[in-house]
């Protein structure tokens, strides 16, 4: 296991390596190669200029062996399969970490207009690049999930969605997809991710469909940061998020609800930690993740924003991890999803 500072540096500076399992664009904040560091899944930027180099599963810094085993996740067998109607499985769902199957069920977002879009997001870039399909059907997802479990030992699934114009914000399609996957693979832990629906009863529909956990991702609890970074989404008031989180905790249970909090958007670190403490008190896991500059996003292509300082990421992660540990809400207790996987953040290394 790396020390926390090394893990933060790897997250921010990346590694010179070949990673067979990686993605170059997509929903949310990451742009990474998937590796195991000391056995834990980690999504690490592939960076040809990083001072860290991976050579024969050993991590070197300026030529010195750091004594850490780092193993790239191998390309899964299911990537070589194709649906009957000719769609490669790889375009329907992807392997994240060692054993998480991840998909974006609807790859378009009603907020993708340049004035509205989250500035760290590239959800439609992978669609434009032909790397995925616009809408994954429940039947396709069931077929791919069954193969990924059978051939590659997948143990959980994450389903996210671009935001639709309906009051359910895409949750109804998610529910259909969860049902179909669980008919094909009974018992597979599935996390769903969506914006706060206007009609909160769809949260119960998602649970009834069989999802075991949910991510309702706010990204920042600072309204000024939200207005700058997530202009479309910022019109959903924080009060609506709080209502949705509270209802989600009632439906899914304490520590089965999570939200991303990005570090490096210009927020006050102490306020971020104080906001995380309120989330923990509600039973919501604040999944703290460093902002990653990703080509194809407005943050990088237009604003030229870089990675946040390592000491801030380290301090915030350490303090939020301490809150989570004190509350008995560690990632091990999450049944599926990003907090359970942990690869995009460093909270697991910090003990949470
Ligand atoms: S934390 Fe979430 S987005 Fe990141 S690798 Fe894990 S499942 Fe994928």
Tab-separated table of C-alpha atoms and ligand atoms in Angstrom:
chain	number	residue	atom	x	y	z
A	1	UNK	CA	0.000	0.000	0.000
A	2	UNK	CA	1.479	3.410	-0.900
A	3	UNK	CA	1.577	6.199	1.647
A	4	UNK	CA	-1.128	8.790	1.150
A	5	UNK	CA	1.182	11.431	-0.350
A	6	UNK	CA	2.512	9.015	-2.973
A	7	UNK	CA	-1.034	7.949	-3.834
A	8	UNK	CA	-2.044	11.608	-4.233
A	9	UNK	CA	1.004	12.311	-6.427
A	10	UNK	CA	0.147	9.332	-8.619
A	11	UNK	CA	-3.428	10.570	-8.971
A	12	UNK	CA	-2.249	14.043	-9.965
A	13	UNK	CA	0.930	13.408	-11.938
A	14	UNK	CA	0.039	10.066	-13.445
A	15	UNK	CA	2.458	7.393	-14.552
A	16	UNK	CA	4.414	6.672	-17.722
A	17	UNK	CA	2.910	3.304	-18.607
A	18	UNK	CA	0.890	1.205	-20.994
A	19	UNK	CA	-2.509	0.532	-19.458
A	20	UNK	CA	-4.603	-1.942	-21.462
A	21	UNK	CA	-7.758	-0.831	-19.656
A	22	UNK	CA	-8.284	2.893	-19.905
A	23	UNK	CA	-10.545	5.519	-21.361
A	24	UNK	CA	-9.804	8.854	-22.934
A	25	UNK	CA	-13.108	10.634	-22.514
A	26	UNK	CA	-16.484	10.100	-20.967
A	27	UNK	CA	-18.874	11.216	-18.282
A	28	UNK	CA	-17.506	12.797	-15.150
A	29	UNK	CA	-14.029	13.741	-14.144
A	30	UNK	CA	-11.631	10.927	-15.022
A	31	UNK	CA	-9.220	10.130	-17.866
A	32	UNK	CA	-7.239	7.199	-16.688
A	33	UNK	CA	-5.505	3.902	-16.959
A	34	UNK	CA	-6.689	1.244	-14.542
A	35	UNK	CA	-4.085	-0.421	-12.348
A	36	UNK	CA	-3.873	-2.220	-9.026
A	37	UNK	CA	-1.604	-0.563	-6.476
A	38	UNK	CA	-0.854	-2.908	-3.600
A	39	UNK	CA	-3.980	-4.810	-4.677
A	40	UNK	CA	-6.306	-1.764	-4.600
A	41	UNK	CA	-7.892	-0.512	-7.805
A	42	UNK	CA	-6.617	2.877	-8.934
A	43	UNK	CA	-7.540	5.023	-11.916
A	44	UNK	CA	-4.307	6.818	-12.738
A	45	UNK	CA	-3.629	9.266	-15.595
A	46	UNK	CA	-1.407	7.827	-18.308
A	47	UNK	CA	1.158	10.605	-18.601
A	48	UNK	CA	4.247	10.282	-20.815
A	49	UNK	CA	5.929	13.153	-18.955
A	50	UNK	CA	5.324	11.861	-15.410
A	51	UNK	CA	8.377	11.337	-13.168
A	52	UNK	CA	6.757	8.034	-12.173
A	53	UNK	CA	7.461	5.111	-14.515
A	54	UNK	CA	5.981	1.629	-14.443
A	55	UNK	CA	8.500	-1.058	-15.405
A	56	UNK	CA	7.771	-4.775	-15.029
A	57	UNK	CA	5.069	-4.096	-12.404
A	58	UNK	CA	7.431	-1.974	-10.266
A	59	UNK	CA	6.955	1.727	-9.762
A	60	UNK	CA	10.060	3.867	-10.258
A	61	UNK	CA	10.492	7.531	-9.357
A	62	UNK	CA	13.477	9.122	-11.073
A	63	UNK	CA	14.854	5.608	-11.544
A	64	UNK	CA	14.491	4.546	-7.881
A	65	UNK	CA	12.235	1.556	-7.079
A	66	UNK	CA	9.514	2.708	-4.653
A	67	UNK	CA	8.874	-0.843	-3.448
A	68	UNK	CA	5.276	-0.814	-4.683
A	69	UNK	CA	3.604	-3.441	-6.829
A	70	UNK	CA	1.610	-1.756	-9.557
A	71	UNK	CA	-0.162	-4.081	-11.956
A	72	UNK	CA	-2.074	-2.821	-14.982
A	73	UNK	CA	-5.557	-4.328	-15.188
A	74	UNK	CA	-5.568	-6.778	-18.079
A	75	UNK	CA	-7.877	-6.324	-21.030
A	76	UNK	CA	-11.063	-8.231	-20.212
A	77	UNK	CA	-12.211	-11.061	-22.455
A	78	UNK	CA	-15.706	-9.607	-22.833
A	79	UNK	CA	-14.257	-6.693	-24.837
A	80	UNK	CA	-13.773	-9.102	-27.741
A	81	UNK	CA	-17.465	-10.013	-27.989
A	82	UNK	CA	-20.171	-8.402	-30.099
A	83	UNK	CA	-23.960	-8.373	-29.738
A	84	UNK	CA	-26.107	-10.200	-32.279
A	85	UNK	CA	-26.865	-6.843	-33.871
A	86	UNK	CA	-23.171	-6.102	-34.292
A	87	UNK	CA	-22.324	-3.755	-31.389
A	88	UNK	CA	-18.998	-4.491	-29.658
A	89	UNK	CA	-19.571	-5.153	-25.940
A	90	UNK	CA	-16.784	-2.658	-25.239
A	91	UNK	CA	-19.040	0.116	-26.542
A	92	UNK	CA	-21.825	-0.878	-24.158
A	93	UNK	CA	-19.966	-1.188	-20.852
A	94	UNK	CA	-16.366	-0.934	-19.679
A	95	UNK	CA	-14.245	-2.524	-17.021
A	96	UNK	CA	-13.257	-0.127	-14.230
A	97	UNK	CA	-10.597	-1.255	-11.804
A	98	UNK	CA	-10.324	-5.027	-11.473
A	99	UNK	CA	-13.935	-6.031	-11.189
A	100	UNK	CA	-16.384	-3.143	-11.692
A	101	UNK	CA	-18.493	-3.007	-14.838
A	102	UNK	CA	-19.409	0.590	-15.687
A	103	UNK	CA	-21.784	2.002	-18.249
A	104	UNK	CA	-23.379	5.287	-19.202
A	105	UNK	CA	-26.863	4.154	-20.209
A	106	UNK	CA	-27.671	7.387	-22.039
A	107	UNK	CA	-24.569	9.070	-23.425
A	108	UNK	CA	-26.189	12.426	-24.137
A	109	UNK	CA	-27.039	15.159	-21.665
A	110	UNK	CA	-29.648	17.886	-21.856
A	111	UNK	CA	-27.033	20.218	-20.407
A	112	UNK	CA	-24.364	19.638	-23.079
A	113	UNK	CA	-24.775	23.047	-24.678
A	114	UNK	CA	-21.467	24.888	-24.097
A	115	UNK	CA	-23.070	27.457	-21.811
A	116	UNK	CA	-24.707	24.786	-19.666
A	117	UNK	CA	-22.292	21.875	-19.595
A	118	UNK	CA	-20.228	20.889	-16.544
A	119	UNK	CA	-16.787	22.155	-17.464
A	120	UNK	CA	-15.017	18.941	-16.403
A	121	UNK	CA	-17.333	16.638	-18.362
A	122	UNK	CA	-16.802	15.002	-21.755
A	123	UNK	CA	-19.833	12.698	-21.832
A	124	UNK	CA	-20.577	13.283	-25.510
A	125	UNK	CA	-16.919	13.262	-26.609
A	126	UNK	CA	-16.683	9.471	-26.431
A	127	UNK	CA	-19.936	9.291	-28.400
A	128	UNK	CA	-18.573	11.647	-31.059
A	129	UNK	CA	-15.394	9.547	-31.205
A	130	UNK	CA	-17.461	6.420	-31.897
A	131	UNK	CA	-16.246	4.756	-28.692
A	132	UNK	CA	-19.732	4.135	-27.391
A	133	UNK	CA	-23.399	4.204	-28.357
A	134	UNK	CA	-25.958	6.883	-27.506
A	135	UNK	CA	-28.440	4.654	-25.685
A	136	UNK	CA	-27.765	1.248	-24.195
A	137	UNK	CA	-30.802	-0.987	-24.139
A	138	UNK	CA	-31.690	-3.105	-21.112
A	139	UNK	CA	-31.192	-6.253	-23.213
A	140	UNK	CA	-27.727	-5.174	-24.353
A	141	UNK	CA	-26.653	-4.414	-20.786
A	142	UNK	CA	-27.975	-7.741	-19.547
A	143	UNK	CA	-26.025	-9.584	-22.244
A	144	UNK	CA	-22.777	-7.712	-21.518
A	145	UNK	CA	-23.107	-7.980	-17.734
A	146	UNK	CA	-23.632	-11.744	-17.947
A	147	UNK	CA	-20.521	-12.128	-20.090
A	148	UNK	CA	-18.406	-9.829	-17.905
A	149	UNK	CA	-19.336	-11.793	-14.798
A	150	UNK	CA	-18.797	-15.154	-16.491
A	151	UNK	CA	-15.566	-14.395	-18.338
A	152	UNK	CA	-13.864	-11.714	-16.256
A	153	UNK	CA	-15.059	-12.084	-12.678
A	154	UNK	CA	-16.906	-8.761	-12.508
A	155	UNK	CA	-18.383	-8.354	-9.025
A	156	UNK	CA	-20.439	-5.165	-9.223
A	157	UNK	CA	-21.834	-2.669	-11.698
A	158	UNK	CA	-22.145	1.101	-11.945
A	159	UNK	CA	-24.799	2.639	-14.177
A	160	UNK	CA	-24.700	6.349	-14.760
A	161	UNK	CA	-26.689	8.440	-17.203
A	162	UNK	CA	-26.615	11.752	-18.960
A	163	UNK	CA	-29.472	13.903	-17.729
A	164	UNK	CA	-32.735	13.679	-19.651
A	165	UNK	CA	-35.423	16.349	-19.913
A	166	UNK	CA	-38.027	14.225	-18.111
A	167	UNK	CA	-38.817	14.833	-14.436
A	168	UNK	CA	-37.165	11.499	-13.631
A	169	UNK	CA	-33.834	12.837	-15.015
A	170	UNK	CA	-33.178	9.491	-16.681
A	171	UNK	CA	-33.974	7.326	-13.654
A	172	UNK	CA	-36.777	5.373	-15.353
A	173	UNK	CA	-34.454	4.062	-18.056
A	174	UNK	CA	-31.895	3.255	-15.356
A	175	UNK	CA	-34.542	1.229	-13.503
A	176	UNK	CA	-35.367	-0.773	-16.658
A	177	UNK	CA	-31.669	-1.450	-17.174
A	178	UNK	CA	-31.158	-2.583	-13.567
A	179	UNK	CA	-34.099	-4.992	-13.816
A	180	UNK	CA	-32.797	-6.533	-17.018
A	181	UNK	CA	-29.264	-6.941	-15.676
A	182	UNK	CA	-30.502	-8.588	-12.484
A	183	UNK	CA	-32.676	-11.000	-14.431
A	184	UNK	CA	-29.519	-12.090	-16.283
A	185	UNK	CA	-27.195	-11.951	-13.262
A	186	UNK	CA	-29.262	-12.325	-10.061
A	187	UNK	CA	-27.603	-10.754	-7.042
A	188	UNK	CA	-25.069	-8.575	-8.884
A	189	UNK	CA	-24.684	-5.411	-6.737
A	190	UNK	CA	-25.627	-2.453	-8.944
A	191	UNK	CA	-25.213	1.237	-8.167
A	192	UNK	CA	-27.162	3.831	-10.140
A	193	UNK	CA	-26.219	7.473	-10.587
A	194	UNK	CA	-28.480	10.366	-11.578
A	195	UNK	CA	-29.343	13.973	-10.827
A	196	UNK	CA	-31.971	14.667	-8.161
A	197	UNK	CA	-35.259	13.720	-9.844
A	198	UNK	CA	-38.081	16.238	-9.551
A	199	UNK	CA	-40.353	13.357	-8.609
A	200	UNK	CA	-38.534	11.667	-5.720
A	201	UNK	CA	-40.690	8.544	-5.930
A	202	UNK	CA	-38.427	7.276	-8.729
A	203	UNK	CA	-35.750	6.689	-6.091
A	204	UNK	CA	-37.981	3.978	-4.660
A	205	UNK	CA	-38.516	2.644	-8.203
A	206	UNK	CA	-34.736	2.315	-8.587
A	207	UNK	CA	-34.482	0.441	-5.295
A	208	UNK	CA	-37.456	-1.761	-6.234
A	209	UNK	CA	-35.733	-2.551	-9.526
A	210	UNK	CA	-32.891	-3.989	-7.450
A	211	UNK	CA	-30.243	-1.254	-7.291
A	212	UNK	CA	-28.459	-1.463	-3.927
A	213	UNK	CA	-26.835	1.954	-3.831
A	214	UNK	CA	-27.086	5.328	-5.511
A	215	UNK	CA	-24.858	8.260	-6.357
A	216	UNK	CA	-26.445	11.696	-6.579
A	217	UNK	CA	-23.461	13.813	-7.531
A	218	UNK	CA	-23.296	17.486	-6.672
A	219	UNK	CA	-19.529	17.944	-7.294
A	220	UNK	CA	-19.344	21.069	-5.094
A	221	UNK	CA	-21.312	22.435	-2.151
A	222	UNK	CA	-20.218	26.012	-2.900
A	223	UNK	CA	-22.845	27.867	-4.945
A	224	UNK	CA	-20.284	30.211	-6.535
A	225	UNK	CA	-18.166	27.234	-7.616
A	226	UNK	CA	-21.281	25.468	-8.896
A	227	UNK	CA	-22.319	28.480	-10.971
A	228	UNK	CA	-18.879	28.624	-12.592
A	229	UNK	CA	-18.188	24.914	-13.072
A	230	UNK	CA	-21.625	23.320	-13.471
A	231	UNK	CA	-23.720	26.199	-14.819
A	232	UNK	CA	-26.696	24.104	-15.965
A	233	UNK	CA	-26.759	21.838	-12.939
A	234	UNK	CA	-26.255	24.756	-10.554
A	235	UNK	CA	-29.841	25.781	-11.244
A	236	UNK	CA	-30.852	22.688	-9.307
A	237	UNK	CA	-30.615	24.245	-5.832
A	238	UNK	CA	-28.585	22.593	-3.095
A	239	UNK	CA	-31.861	22.256	-1.192
A	240	UNK	CA	-33.081	19.874	-3.910
A	241	UNK	CA	-29.919	17.802	-3.513
A	242	UNK	CA	-30.413	17.659	0.249
A	243	UNK	CA	-34.017	16.493	-0.200
A	244	UNK	CA	-32.941	13.846	-2.694
A	245	UNK	CA	-30.078	12.620	-0.489
A	246	UNK	CA	-32.388	12.406	2.535
A	247	UNK	CA	-34.984	10.426	0.591
A	248	UNK	CA	-32.263	8.242	-0.929
A	249	UNK	CA	-30.885	7.443	2.538
A	250	UNK	CA	-34.418	6.517	3.641
A	251	UNK	CA	-34.837	4.235	0.629
A	252	UNK	CA	-31.327	2.768	0.175
A	253	UNK	CA	-30.008	3.064	3.715
A	254	UNK	CA	-27.190	4.884	5.484
A	255	UNK	CA	-23.890	4.706	3.608
A	256	UNK	CA	-25.564	3.388	0.438
A	257	UNK	CA	-25.841	6.931	-0.911
A	258	UNK	CA	-22.860	8.909	-2.144
A	259	UNK	CA	-21.921	12.100	-3.909
A	260	UNK	CA	-18.789	13.278	-5.656
A	261	UNK	CA	-17.010	16.289	-4.175
A	262	UNK	CA	-14.254	17.490	-6.496
A	263	UNK	CA	-11.132	19.065	-5.021
A	264	UNK	CA	-9.543	21.766	-7.137
A	265	UNK	CA	-12.496	23.790	-8.421
A	266	UNK	CA	-11.506	26.853	-6.386
A	267	UNK	CA	-13.481	25.958	-3.272
A	268	UNK	CA	-12.314	26.706	0.269
A	269	UNK	CA	-10.837	23.411	1.555
A	270	UNK	CA	-12.110	23.965	5.099
A	271	UNK	CA	-15.622	24.619	3.803
A	272	UNK	CA	-15.411	21.482	1.689
A	273	UNK	CA	-14.533	19.425	4.761
A	274	UNK	CA	-17.307	21.090	6.795
A	275	UNK	CA	-19.792	20.296	4.016
A	276	UNK	CA	-18.543	16.708	3.921
A	277	UNK	CA	-19.182	16.466	7.670
A	278	UNK	CA	-22.829	17.462	7.107
A	279	UNK	CA	-23.158	14.805	4.404
A	280	UNK	CA	-21.675	12.144	6.672
A	281	UNK	CA	-24.146	13.155	9.392
A	282	UNK	CA	-26.959	12.562	6.855
A	283	UNK	CA	-25.603	9.101	6.016
A	284	UNK	CA	-24.222	10.214	2.630
A	285	UNK	CA	-20.665	9.210	1.661
A	286	UNK	CA	-18.788	12.227	0.278
A	287	UNK	CA	-16.583	10.699	-2.419
A	288	UNK	CA	-13.745	13.209	-2.516
A	289	UNK	CA	-11.943	13.150	-5.856
A	290	UNK	CA	-9.176	15.401	-7.162
A	291	UNK	CA	-10.085	17.339	-10.302
A	292	UNK	CA	-8.291	15.783	-13.280
A	293	UNK	CA	-7.557	17.965	-16.297
A	294	UNK	CA	-9.066	16.038	-19.214
A	295	UNK	CA	-8.646	16.958	-22.871
A	296	UNK	CA	-11.976	17.500	-24.566
A	297	UNK	CA	-13.458	19.338	-21.585
A	298	UNK	CA	-14.093	23.071	-21.422
A	299	UNK	CA	-12.015	23.248	-18.217
A	300	UNK	CA	-8.908	22.242	-20.145
A	301	UNK	CA	-9.591	23.272	-23.736
A	302	UNK	CA	-11.033	26.708	-22.899
A	303	UNK	CA	-10.123	27.564	-19.308
A	304	UNK	CA	-6.683	25.909	-19.154
A	305	UNK	CA	-7.232	24.665	-15.597
A	306	UNK	CA	-4.572	22.320	-14.203
A	307	UNK	CA	-4.518	19.735	-11.438
A	308	UNK	CA	-4.956	20.962	-7.840
A	309	UNK	CA	-2.035	21.218	-5.393
A	310	UNK	CA	-1.115	17.863	-3.873
A	311	UNK	CA	-1.031	19.176	-0.315
A	312	UNK	CA	-4.658	20.372	-0.560
A	313	UNK	CA	-5.845	17.037	-1.989
A	314	UNK	CA	-3.937	15.187	0.698
A	315	UNK	CA	-5.265	17.322	3.573
A	316	UNK	CA	-8.898	17.274	2.426
A	317	UNK	CA	-8.809	13.528	1.769
A	318	UNK	CA	-7.212	12.816	5.144
A	319	UNK	CA	-9.757	14.953	7.021
A	320	UNK	CA	-12.789	13.562	5.184
A	321	UNK	CA	-11.487	10.017	5.652
A	322	UNK	CA	-11.222	10.657	9.405
A	323	UNK	CA	-14.870	11.823	9.460
A	324	UNK	CA	-15.975	8.707	7.601
A	325	UNK	CA	-13.997	6.355	9.824
A	326	UNK	CA	-15.358	8.050	12.971
A	327	UNK	CA	-18.909	7.587	11.647
A	328	UNK	CA	-18.306	3.935	10.713
A	329	UNK	CA	-19.069	4.774	7.079
A	330	UNK	CA	-16.129	3.364	5.154
A	331	UNK	CA	-16.140	2.300	1.513
A	332	UNK	CA	-16.221	-1.376	2.559
A	333	UNK	CA	-19.789	-0.778	3.712
A	334	UNK	CA	-20.903	0.502	0.308
A	335	UNK	CA	-22.358	-2.402	-1.634
A	336	UNK	CA	-21.535	-1.047	-5.112
A	337	UNK	CA	-20.517	2.125	-6.879
A	338	UNK	CA	-17.740	4.664	-7.001
A	339	UNK	CA	-17.271	4.944	-3.244
A	340	UNK	CA	-17.049	1.150	-3.021
A	341	UNK	CA	-14.577	1.037	-5.923
A	342	UNK	CA	-12.585	4.040	-4.768
A	343	UNK	CA	-10.230	4.037	-7.751
A	344	UNK	CA	-10.824	7.665	-8.742
A	345	UNK	CA	-10.056	9.064	-5.287
A	346	UNK	CA	-7.564	8.413	-2.501
A	347	UNK	CA	-9.948	7.946	0.434
A	348	UNK	CA	-9.276	4.201	0.627
A	349	UNK	CA	-5.570	4.836	1.029
A	350	UNK	CA	-6.498	7.315	3.768
A	351	UNK	CA	-8.386	4.524	5.564
A	352	UNK	CA	-11.959	5.186	4.437
B	1	LIG	S1	-14.539	5.281	-8.792
B	1	LIG	FE1	-16.331	5.094	-10.175
B	1	LIG	S2	-15.710	6.082	-12.113
B	1	LIG	FE2	-13.835	5.696	-10.873
B	1	LIG	S3	-13.087	3.710	-11.618
B	1	LIG	FE3	-14.364	3.293	-9.828
B	1	LIG	S4	-16.410	2.900	-10.655
B	1	LIG	FE4	-15.233	3.880	-12.283
